[in-house]
PDB file of C-alpha atoms in Angstrom:
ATOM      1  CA  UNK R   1    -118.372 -32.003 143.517  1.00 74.00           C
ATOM      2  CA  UNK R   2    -120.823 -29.054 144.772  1.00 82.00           C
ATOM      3  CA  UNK R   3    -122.471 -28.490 147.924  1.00 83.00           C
ATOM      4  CA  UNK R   4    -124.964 -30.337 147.733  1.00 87.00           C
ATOM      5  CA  UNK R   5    -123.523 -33.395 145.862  1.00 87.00           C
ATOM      6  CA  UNK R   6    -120.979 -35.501 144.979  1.00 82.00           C
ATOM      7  CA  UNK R   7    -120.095 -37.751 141.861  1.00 83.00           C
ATOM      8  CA  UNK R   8    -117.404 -40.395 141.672  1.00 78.00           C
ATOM      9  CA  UNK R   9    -115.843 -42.368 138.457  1.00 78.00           C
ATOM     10  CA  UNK R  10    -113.502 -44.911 139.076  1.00 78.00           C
ATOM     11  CA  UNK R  11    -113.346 -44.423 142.397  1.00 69.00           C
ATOM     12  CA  UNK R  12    -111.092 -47.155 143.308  1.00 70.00           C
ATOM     13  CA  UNK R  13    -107.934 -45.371 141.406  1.00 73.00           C
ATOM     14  CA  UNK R  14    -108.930 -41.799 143.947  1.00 72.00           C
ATOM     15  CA  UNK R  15    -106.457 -40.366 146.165  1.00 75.00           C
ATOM     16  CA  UNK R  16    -106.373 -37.301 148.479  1.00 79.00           C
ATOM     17  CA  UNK R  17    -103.936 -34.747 147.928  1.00 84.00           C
ATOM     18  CA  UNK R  18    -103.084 -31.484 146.564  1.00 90.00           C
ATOM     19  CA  UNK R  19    -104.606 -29.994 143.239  1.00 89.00           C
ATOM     20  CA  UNK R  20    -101.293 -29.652 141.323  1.00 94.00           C
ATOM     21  CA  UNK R  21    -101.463 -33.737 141.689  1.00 92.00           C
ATOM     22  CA  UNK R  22    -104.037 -33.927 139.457  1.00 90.00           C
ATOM     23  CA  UNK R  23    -102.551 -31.137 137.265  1.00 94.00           C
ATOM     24  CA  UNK R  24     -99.328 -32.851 137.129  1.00 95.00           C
ATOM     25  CA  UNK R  25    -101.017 -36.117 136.364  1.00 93.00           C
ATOM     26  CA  UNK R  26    -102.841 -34.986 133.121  1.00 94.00           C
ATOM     27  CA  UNK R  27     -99.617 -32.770 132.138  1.00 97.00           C
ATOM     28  CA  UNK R  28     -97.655 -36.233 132.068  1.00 96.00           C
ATOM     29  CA  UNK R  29    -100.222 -38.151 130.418  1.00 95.00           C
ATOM     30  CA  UNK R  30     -99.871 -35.177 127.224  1.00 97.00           C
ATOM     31  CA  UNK R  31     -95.904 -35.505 127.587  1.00 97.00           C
ATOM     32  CA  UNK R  32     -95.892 -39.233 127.319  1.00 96.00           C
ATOM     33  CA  UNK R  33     -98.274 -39.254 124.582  1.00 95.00           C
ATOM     34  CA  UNK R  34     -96.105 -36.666 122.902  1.00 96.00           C
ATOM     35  CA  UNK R  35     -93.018 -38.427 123.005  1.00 95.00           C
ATOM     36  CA  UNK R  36     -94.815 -42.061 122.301  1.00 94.00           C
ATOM     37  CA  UNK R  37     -95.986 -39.958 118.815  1.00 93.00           C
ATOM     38  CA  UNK R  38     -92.664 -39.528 117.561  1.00 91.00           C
ATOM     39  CA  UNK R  39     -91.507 -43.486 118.395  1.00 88.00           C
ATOM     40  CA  UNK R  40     -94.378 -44.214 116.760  1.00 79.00           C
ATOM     41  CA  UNK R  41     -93.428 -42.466 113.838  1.00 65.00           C
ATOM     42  CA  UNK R  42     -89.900 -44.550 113.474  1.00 54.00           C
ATOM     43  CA  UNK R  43     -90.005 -46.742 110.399  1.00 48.00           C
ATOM     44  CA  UNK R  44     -92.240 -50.496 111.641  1.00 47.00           C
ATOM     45  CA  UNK R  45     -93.897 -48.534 114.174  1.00 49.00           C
ATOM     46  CA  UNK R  46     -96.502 -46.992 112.160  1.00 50.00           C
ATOM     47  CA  UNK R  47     -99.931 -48.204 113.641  1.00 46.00           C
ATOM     48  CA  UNK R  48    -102.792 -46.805 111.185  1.00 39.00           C
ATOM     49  CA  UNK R  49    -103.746 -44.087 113.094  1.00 40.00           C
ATOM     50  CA  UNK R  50    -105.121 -46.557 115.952  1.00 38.00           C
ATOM     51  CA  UNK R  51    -104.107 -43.939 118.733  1.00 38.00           C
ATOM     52  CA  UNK R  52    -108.279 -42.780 118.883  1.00 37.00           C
ATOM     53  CA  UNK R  53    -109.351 -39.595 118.381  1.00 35.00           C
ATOM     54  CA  UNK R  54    -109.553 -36.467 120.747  1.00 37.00           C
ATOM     55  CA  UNK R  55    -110.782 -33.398 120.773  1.00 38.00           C
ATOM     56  CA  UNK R  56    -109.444 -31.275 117.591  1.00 39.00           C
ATOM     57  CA  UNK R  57    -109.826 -27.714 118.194  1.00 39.00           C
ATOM     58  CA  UNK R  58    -107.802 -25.204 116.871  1.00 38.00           C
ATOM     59  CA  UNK R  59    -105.006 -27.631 116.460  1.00 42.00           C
ATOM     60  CA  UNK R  60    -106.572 -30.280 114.425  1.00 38.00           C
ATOM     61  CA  UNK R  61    -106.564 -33.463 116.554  1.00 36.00           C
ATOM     62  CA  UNK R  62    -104.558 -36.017 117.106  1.00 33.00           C
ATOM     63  CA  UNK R  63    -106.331 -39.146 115.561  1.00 38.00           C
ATOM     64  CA  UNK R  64    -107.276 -40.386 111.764  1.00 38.00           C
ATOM     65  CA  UNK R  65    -103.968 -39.710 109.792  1.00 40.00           C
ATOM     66  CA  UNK R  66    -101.546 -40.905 112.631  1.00 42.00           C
ATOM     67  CA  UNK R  67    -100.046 -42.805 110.479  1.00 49.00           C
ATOM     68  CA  UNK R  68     -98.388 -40.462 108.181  1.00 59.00           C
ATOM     69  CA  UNK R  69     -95.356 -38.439 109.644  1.00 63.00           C
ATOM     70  CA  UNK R  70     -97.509 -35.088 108.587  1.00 72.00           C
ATOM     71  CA  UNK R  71    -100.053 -36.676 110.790  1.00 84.00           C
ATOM     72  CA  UNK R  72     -97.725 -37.154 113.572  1.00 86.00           C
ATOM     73  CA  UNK R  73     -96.365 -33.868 113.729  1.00 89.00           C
ATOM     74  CA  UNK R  74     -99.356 -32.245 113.666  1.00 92.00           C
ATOM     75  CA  UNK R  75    -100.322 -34.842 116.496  1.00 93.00           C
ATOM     76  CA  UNK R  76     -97.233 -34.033 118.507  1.00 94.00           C
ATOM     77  CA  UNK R  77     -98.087 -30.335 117.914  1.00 94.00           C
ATOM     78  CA  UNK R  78    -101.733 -30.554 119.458  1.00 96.00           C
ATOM     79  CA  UNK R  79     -99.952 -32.343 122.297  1.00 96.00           C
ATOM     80  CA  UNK R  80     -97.850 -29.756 123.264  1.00 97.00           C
ATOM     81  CA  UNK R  81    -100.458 -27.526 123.005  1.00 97.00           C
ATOM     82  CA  UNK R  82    -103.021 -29.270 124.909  1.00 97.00           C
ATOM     83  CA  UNK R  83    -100.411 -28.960 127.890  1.00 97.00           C
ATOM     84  CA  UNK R  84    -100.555 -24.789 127.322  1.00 97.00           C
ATOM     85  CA  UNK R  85    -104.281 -24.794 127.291  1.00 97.00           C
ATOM     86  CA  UNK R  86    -104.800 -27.109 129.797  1.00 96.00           C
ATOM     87  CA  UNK R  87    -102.760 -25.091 132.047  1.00 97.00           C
ATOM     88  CA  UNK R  88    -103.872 -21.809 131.266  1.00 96.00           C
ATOM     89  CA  UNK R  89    -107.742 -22.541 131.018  1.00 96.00           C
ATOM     90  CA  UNK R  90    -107.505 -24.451 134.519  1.00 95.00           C
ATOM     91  CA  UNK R  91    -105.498 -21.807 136.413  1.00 94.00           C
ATOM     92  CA  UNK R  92    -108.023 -19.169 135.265  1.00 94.00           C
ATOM     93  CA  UNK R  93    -111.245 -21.269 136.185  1.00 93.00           C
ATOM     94  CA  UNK R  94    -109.333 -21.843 139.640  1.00 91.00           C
ATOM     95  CA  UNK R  95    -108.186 -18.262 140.114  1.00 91.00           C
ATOM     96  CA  UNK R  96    -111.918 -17.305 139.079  1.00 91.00           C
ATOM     97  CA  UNK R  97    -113.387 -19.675 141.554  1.00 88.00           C
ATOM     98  CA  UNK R  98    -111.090 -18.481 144.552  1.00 84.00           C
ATOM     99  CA  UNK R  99    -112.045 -15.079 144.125  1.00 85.00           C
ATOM    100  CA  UNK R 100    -115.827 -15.486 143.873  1.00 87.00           C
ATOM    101  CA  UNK R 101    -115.646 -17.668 146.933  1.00 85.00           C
ATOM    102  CA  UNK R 102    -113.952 -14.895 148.668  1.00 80.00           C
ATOM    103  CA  UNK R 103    -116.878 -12.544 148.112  1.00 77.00           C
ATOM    104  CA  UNK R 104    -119.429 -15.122 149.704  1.00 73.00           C
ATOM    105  CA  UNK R 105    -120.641 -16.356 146.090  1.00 59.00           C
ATOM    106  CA  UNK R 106    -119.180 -19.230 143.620  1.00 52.00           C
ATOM    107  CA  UNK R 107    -118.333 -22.575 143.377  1.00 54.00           C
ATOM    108  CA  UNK R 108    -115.694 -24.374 145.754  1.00 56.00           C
ATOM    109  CA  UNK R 109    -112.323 -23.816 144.867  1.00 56.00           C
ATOM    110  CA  UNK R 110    -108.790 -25.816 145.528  1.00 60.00           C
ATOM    111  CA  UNK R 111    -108.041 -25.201 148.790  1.00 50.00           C
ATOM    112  CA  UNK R 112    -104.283 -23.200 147.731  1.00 55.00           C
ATOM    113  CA  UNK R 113    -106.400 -20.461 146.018  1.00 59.00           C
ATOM    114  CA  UNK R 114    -108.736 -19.974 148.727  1.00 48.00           C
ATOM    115  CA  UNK R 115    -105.651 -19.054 150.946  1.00 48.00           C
ATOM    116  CA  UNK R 116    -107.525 -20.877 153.577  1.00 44.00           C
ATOM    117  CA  UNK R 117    -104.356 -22.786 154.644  1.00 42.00           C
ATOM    118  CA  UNK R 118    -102.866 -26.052 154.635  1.00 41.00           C
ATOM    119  CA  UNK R 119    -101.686 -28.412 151.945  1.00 42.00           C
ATOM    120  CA  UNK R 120     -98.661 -28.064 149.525  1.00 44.00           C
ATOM    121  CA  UNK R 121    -100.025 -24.723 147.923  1.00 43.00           C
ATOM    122  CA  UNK R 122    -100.472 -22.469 151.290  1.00 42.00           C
ATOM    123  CA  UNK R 123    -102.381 -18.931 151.300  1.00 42.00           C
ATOM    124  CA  UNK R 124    -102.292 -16.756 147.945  1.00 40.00           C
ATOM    125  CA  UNK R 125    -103.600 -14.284 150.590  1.00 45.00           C
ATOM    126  CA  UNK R 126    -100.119 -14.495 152.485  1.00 41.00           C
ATOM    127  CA  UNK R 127     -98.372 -14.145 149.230  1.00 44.00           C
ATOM    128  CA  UNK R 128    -100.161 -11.287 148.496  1.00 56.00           C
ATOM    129  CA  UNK R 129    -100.577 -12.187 144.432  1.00 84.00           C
ATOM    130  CA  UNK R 130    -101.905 -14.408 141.911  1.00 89.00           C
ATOM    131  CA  UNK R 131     -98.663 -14.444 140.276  1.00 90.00           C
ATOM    132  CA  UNK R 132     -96.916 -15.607 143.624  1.00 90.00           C
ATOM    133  CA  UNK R 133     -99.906 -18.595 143.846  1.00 91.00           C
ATOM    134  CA  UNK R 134     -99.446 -19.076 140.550  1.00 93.00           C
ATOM    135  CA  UNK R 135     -95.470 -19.783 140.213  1.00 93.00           C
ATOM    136  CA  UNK R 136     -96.079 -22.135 143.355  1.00 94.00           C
ATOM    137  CA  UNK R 137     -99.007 -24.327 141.832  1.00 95.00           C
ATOM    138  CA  UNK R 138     -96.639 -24.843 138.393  1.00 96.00           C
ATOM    139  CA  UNK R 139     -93.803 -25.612 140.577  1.00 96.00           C
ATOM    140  CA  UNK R 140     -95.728 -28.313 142.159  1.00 96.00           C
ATOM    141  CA  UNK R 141     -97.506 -29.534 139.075  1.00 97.00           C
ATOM    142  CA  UNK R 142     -94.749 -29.801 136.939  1.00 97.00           C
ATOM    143  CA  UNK R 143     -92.914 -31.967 140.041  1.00 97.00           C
ATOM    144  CA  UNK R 144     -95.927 -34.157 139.795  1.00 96.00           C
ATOM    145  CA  UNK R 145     -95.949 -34.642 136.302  1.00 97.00           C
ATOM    146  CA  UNK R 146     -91.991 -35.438 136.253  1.00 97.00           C
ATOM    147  CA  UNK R 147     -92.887 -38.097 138.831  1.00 95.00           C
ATOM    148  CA  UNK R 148     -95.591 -39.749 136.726  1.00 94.00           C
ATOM    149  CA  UNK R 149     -92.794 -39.773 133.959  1.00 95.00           C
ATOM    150  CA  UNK R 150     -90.660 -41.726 135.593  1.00 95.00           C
ATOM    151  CA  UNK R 151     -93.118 -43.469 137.122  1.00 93.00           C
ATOM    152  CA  UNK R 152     -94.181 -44.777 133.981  1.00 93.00           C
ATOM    153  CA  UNK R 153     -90.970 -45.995 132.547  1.00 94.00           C
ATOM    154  CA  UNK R 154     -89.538 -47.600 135.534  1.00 92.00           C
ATOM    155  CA  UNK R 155     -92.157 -48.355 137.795  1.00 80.00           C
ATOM    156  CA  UNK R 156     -94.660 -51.365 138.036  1.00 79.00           C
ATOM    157  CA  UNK R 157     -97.185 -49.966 135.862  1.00 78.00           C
ATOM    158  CA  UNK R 158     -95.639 -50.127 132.186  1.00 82.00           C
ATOM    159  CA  UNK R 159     -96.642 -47.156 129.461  1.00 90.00           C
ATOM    160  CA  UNK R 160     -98.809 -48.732 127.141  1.00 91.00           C
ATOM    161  CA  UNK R 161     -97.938 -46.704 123.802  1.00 91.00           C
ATOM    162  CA  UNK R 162     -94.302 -47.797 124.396  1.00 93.00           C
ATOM    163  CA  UNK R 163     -94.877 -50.916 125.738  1.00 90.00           C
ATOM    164  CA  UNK R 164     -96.728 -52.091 122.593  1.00 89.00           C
ATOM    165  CA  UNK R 165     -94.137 -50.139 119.884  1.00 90.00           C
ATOM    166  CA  UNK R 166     -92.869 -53.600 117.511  1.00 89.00           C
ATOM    167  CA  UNK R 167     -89.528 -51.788 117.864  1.00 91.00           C
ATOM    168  CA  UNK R 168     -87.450 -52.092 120.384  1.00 91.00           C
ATOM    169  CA  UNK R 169     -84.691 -49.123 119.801  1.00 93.00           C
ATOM    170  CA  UNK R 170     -87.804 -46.568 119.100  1.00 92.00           C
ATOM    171  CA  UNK R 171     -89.389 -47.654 122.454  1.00 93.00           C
ATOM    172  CA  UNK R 172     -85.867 -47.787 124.449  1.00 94.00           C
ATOM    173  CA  UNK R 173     -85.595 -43.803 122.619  1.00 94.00           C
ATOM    174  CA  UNK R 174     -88.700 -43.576 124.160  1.00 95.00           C
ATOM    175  CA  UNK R 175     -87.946 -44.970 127.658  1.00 95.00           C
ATOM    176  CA  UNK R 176     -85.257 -42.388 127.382  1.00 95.00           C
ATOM    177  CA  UNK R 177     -86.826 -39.255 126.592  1.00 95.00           C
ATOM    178  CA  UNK R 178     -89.421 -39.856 129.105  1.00 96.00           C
ATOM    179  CA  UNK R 179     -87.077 -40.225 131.853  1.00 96.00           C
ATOM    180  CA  UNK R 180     -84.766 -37.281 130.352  1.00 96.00           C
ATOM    181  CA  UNK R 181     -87.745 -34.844 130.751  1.00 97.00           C
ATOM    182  CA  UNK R 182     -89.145 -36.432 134.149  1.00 96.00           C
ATOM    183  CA  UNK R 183     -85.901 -35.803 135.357  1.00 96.00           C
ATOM    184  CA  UNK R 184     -85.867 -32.277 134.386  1.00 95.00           C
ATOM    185  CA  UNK R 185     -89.417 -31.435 135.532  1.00 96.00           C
ATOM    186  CA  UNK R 186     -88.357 -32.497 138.740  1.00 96.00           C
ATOM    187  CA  UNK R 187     -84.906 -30.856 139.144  1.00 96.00           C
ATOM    188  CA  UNK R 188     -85.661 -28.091 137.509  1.00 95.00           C
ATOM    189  CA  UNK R 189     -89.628 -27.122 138.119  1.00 94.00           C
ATOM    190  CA  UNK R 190     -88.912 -24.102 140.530  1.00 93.00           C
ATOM    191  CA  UNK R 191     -86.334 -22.239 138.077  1.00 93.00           C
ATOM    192  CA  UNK R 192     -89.010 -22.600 135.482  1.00 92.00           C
ATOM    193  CA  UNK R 193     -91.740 -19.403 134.868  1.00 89.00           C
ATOM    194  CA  UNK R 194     -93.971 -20.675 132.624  1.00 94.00           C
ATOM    195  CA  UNK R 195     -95.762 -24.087 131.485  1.00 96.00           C
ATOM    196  CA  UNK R 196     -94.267 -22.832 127.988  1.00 96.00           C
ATOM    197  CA  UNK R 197     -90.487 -23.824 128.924  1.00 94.00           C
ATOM    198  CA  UNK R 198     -91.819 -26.887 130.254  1.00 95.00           C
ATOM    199  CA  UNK R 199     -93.109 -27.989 126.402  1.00 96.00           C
ATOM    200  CA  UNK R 200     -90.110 -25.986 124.952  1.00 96.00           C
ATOM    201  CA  UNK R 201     -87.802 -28.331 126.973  1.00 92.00           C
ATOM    202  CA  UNK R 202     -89.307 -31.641 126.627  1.00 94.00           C
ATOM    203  CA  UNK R 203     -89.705 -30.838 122.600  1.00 95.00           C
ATOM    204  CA  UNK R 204     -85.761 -30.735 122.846  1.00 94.00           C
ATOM    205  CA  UNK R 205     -85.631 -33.558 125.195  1.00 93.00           C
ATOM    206  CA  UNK R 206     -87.350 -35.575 122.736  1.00 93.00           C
ATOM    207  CA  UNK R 207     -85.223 -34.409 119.776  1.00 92.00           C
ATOM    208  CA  UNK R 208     -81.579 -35.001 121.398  1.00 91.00           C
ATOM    209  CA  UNK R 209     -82.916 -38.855 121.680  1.00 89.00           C
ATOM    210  CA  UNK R 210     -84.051 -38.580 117.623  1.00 84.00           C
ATOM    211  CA  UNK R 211     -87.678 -38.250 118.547  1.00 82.00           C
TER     212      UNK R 211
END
């Protein structure tokens, strides 16, 4: 979206609300994928490496030699670290945008940078600090994403990586580790000061339930 236009894809599955939604939505997508990786490595879940392929960077990807538990860990690896980058590459461009728009110049920034008021992220001018606006906006996005967790296990939408596993104890693990983290992103998002306890967490999350 700019000034002068605006684009929309699949805009029947758009809603209106606050930017950490959409940050919380694409955080929980990487989690779920993370945690269907290692079901997906239990013994008959193997499936070839049919996961796709993304984006490898630094990290390698996560497609091709899925199959292998080598592959899968590195998969599960790039996960995690997509969350990090994500994260941090989004805040800046946000943080960037806020402060250009500020000085009369710049694209249109979420509305909780601008400090122009209103929705869930308020003024970073009140708070006086992009480290204030910052601790708020992972607060709310990592509430979002623990509701799009649990969302996805329990509600009426089923998970299609576990929903297709052959297994049924890997994909009840699953089920479980997904809910264990949602749970914990939304109980304990506001004690948490970085998006790297977040992964750090969920990584164990996924281990107590042999993931």
């Amino acid at each position: 979206m700019t000034h002068e236009s605006l684009w929309l894809l699949d805009w029947e599955f758009a809603t209106f609300g606050p930017p950490s939604y959409d940050l919380g939505s694409l955080v929980a997508s990487l989690l779920m994928g993370f945690v269907a990786a290692g079901g997906a490595a239990a013994p008959g879940c193997e499936d070839g490496g049919s996961s796709g392929s993304a984006g490898g960077g630094s990290r390698g990807g996560y497609g091709g030699s899925g199959s292998s538990s080598g592959g899968r860990a590195e998969q599960r690896t790039w996960l995690l670290g997509a969350v990090e980058d994500v994260w941090a590459l989004t805040v800046d461009e946000w943080w960037r945008q806020s402060q250009a728009l500020k000085h009369g110049g710049g694209a249109s920034a979420p509305h909780d940078a601008r400090g122009d008021g209103g929705g869930s992220g308020g003024s970073s001018g009140s708070s006086g600090s992009r480290a204030a606006w910052e601790a708020r906006l992972l607060s709310e996005t990592l509430m979002f994403a623990g509701c799009c967790m649990c969302r996805l296990v329990v509600g009426q939408h089923s998970y299609a990586l576990f929903a297709g596993m052959r297994d049924p104890e890997a994909r009840v693990r699953c089920e479980r580790a997904a809910l264990r983290v949602g749970r914990r992103l939304l109980a304990e998002a506001a004690q948490l000061r970085n998006i790297r306890s977040a992964t750090e967490f969920a990584a164990a999350e996924a281990a107590a339930c042999a993931l």
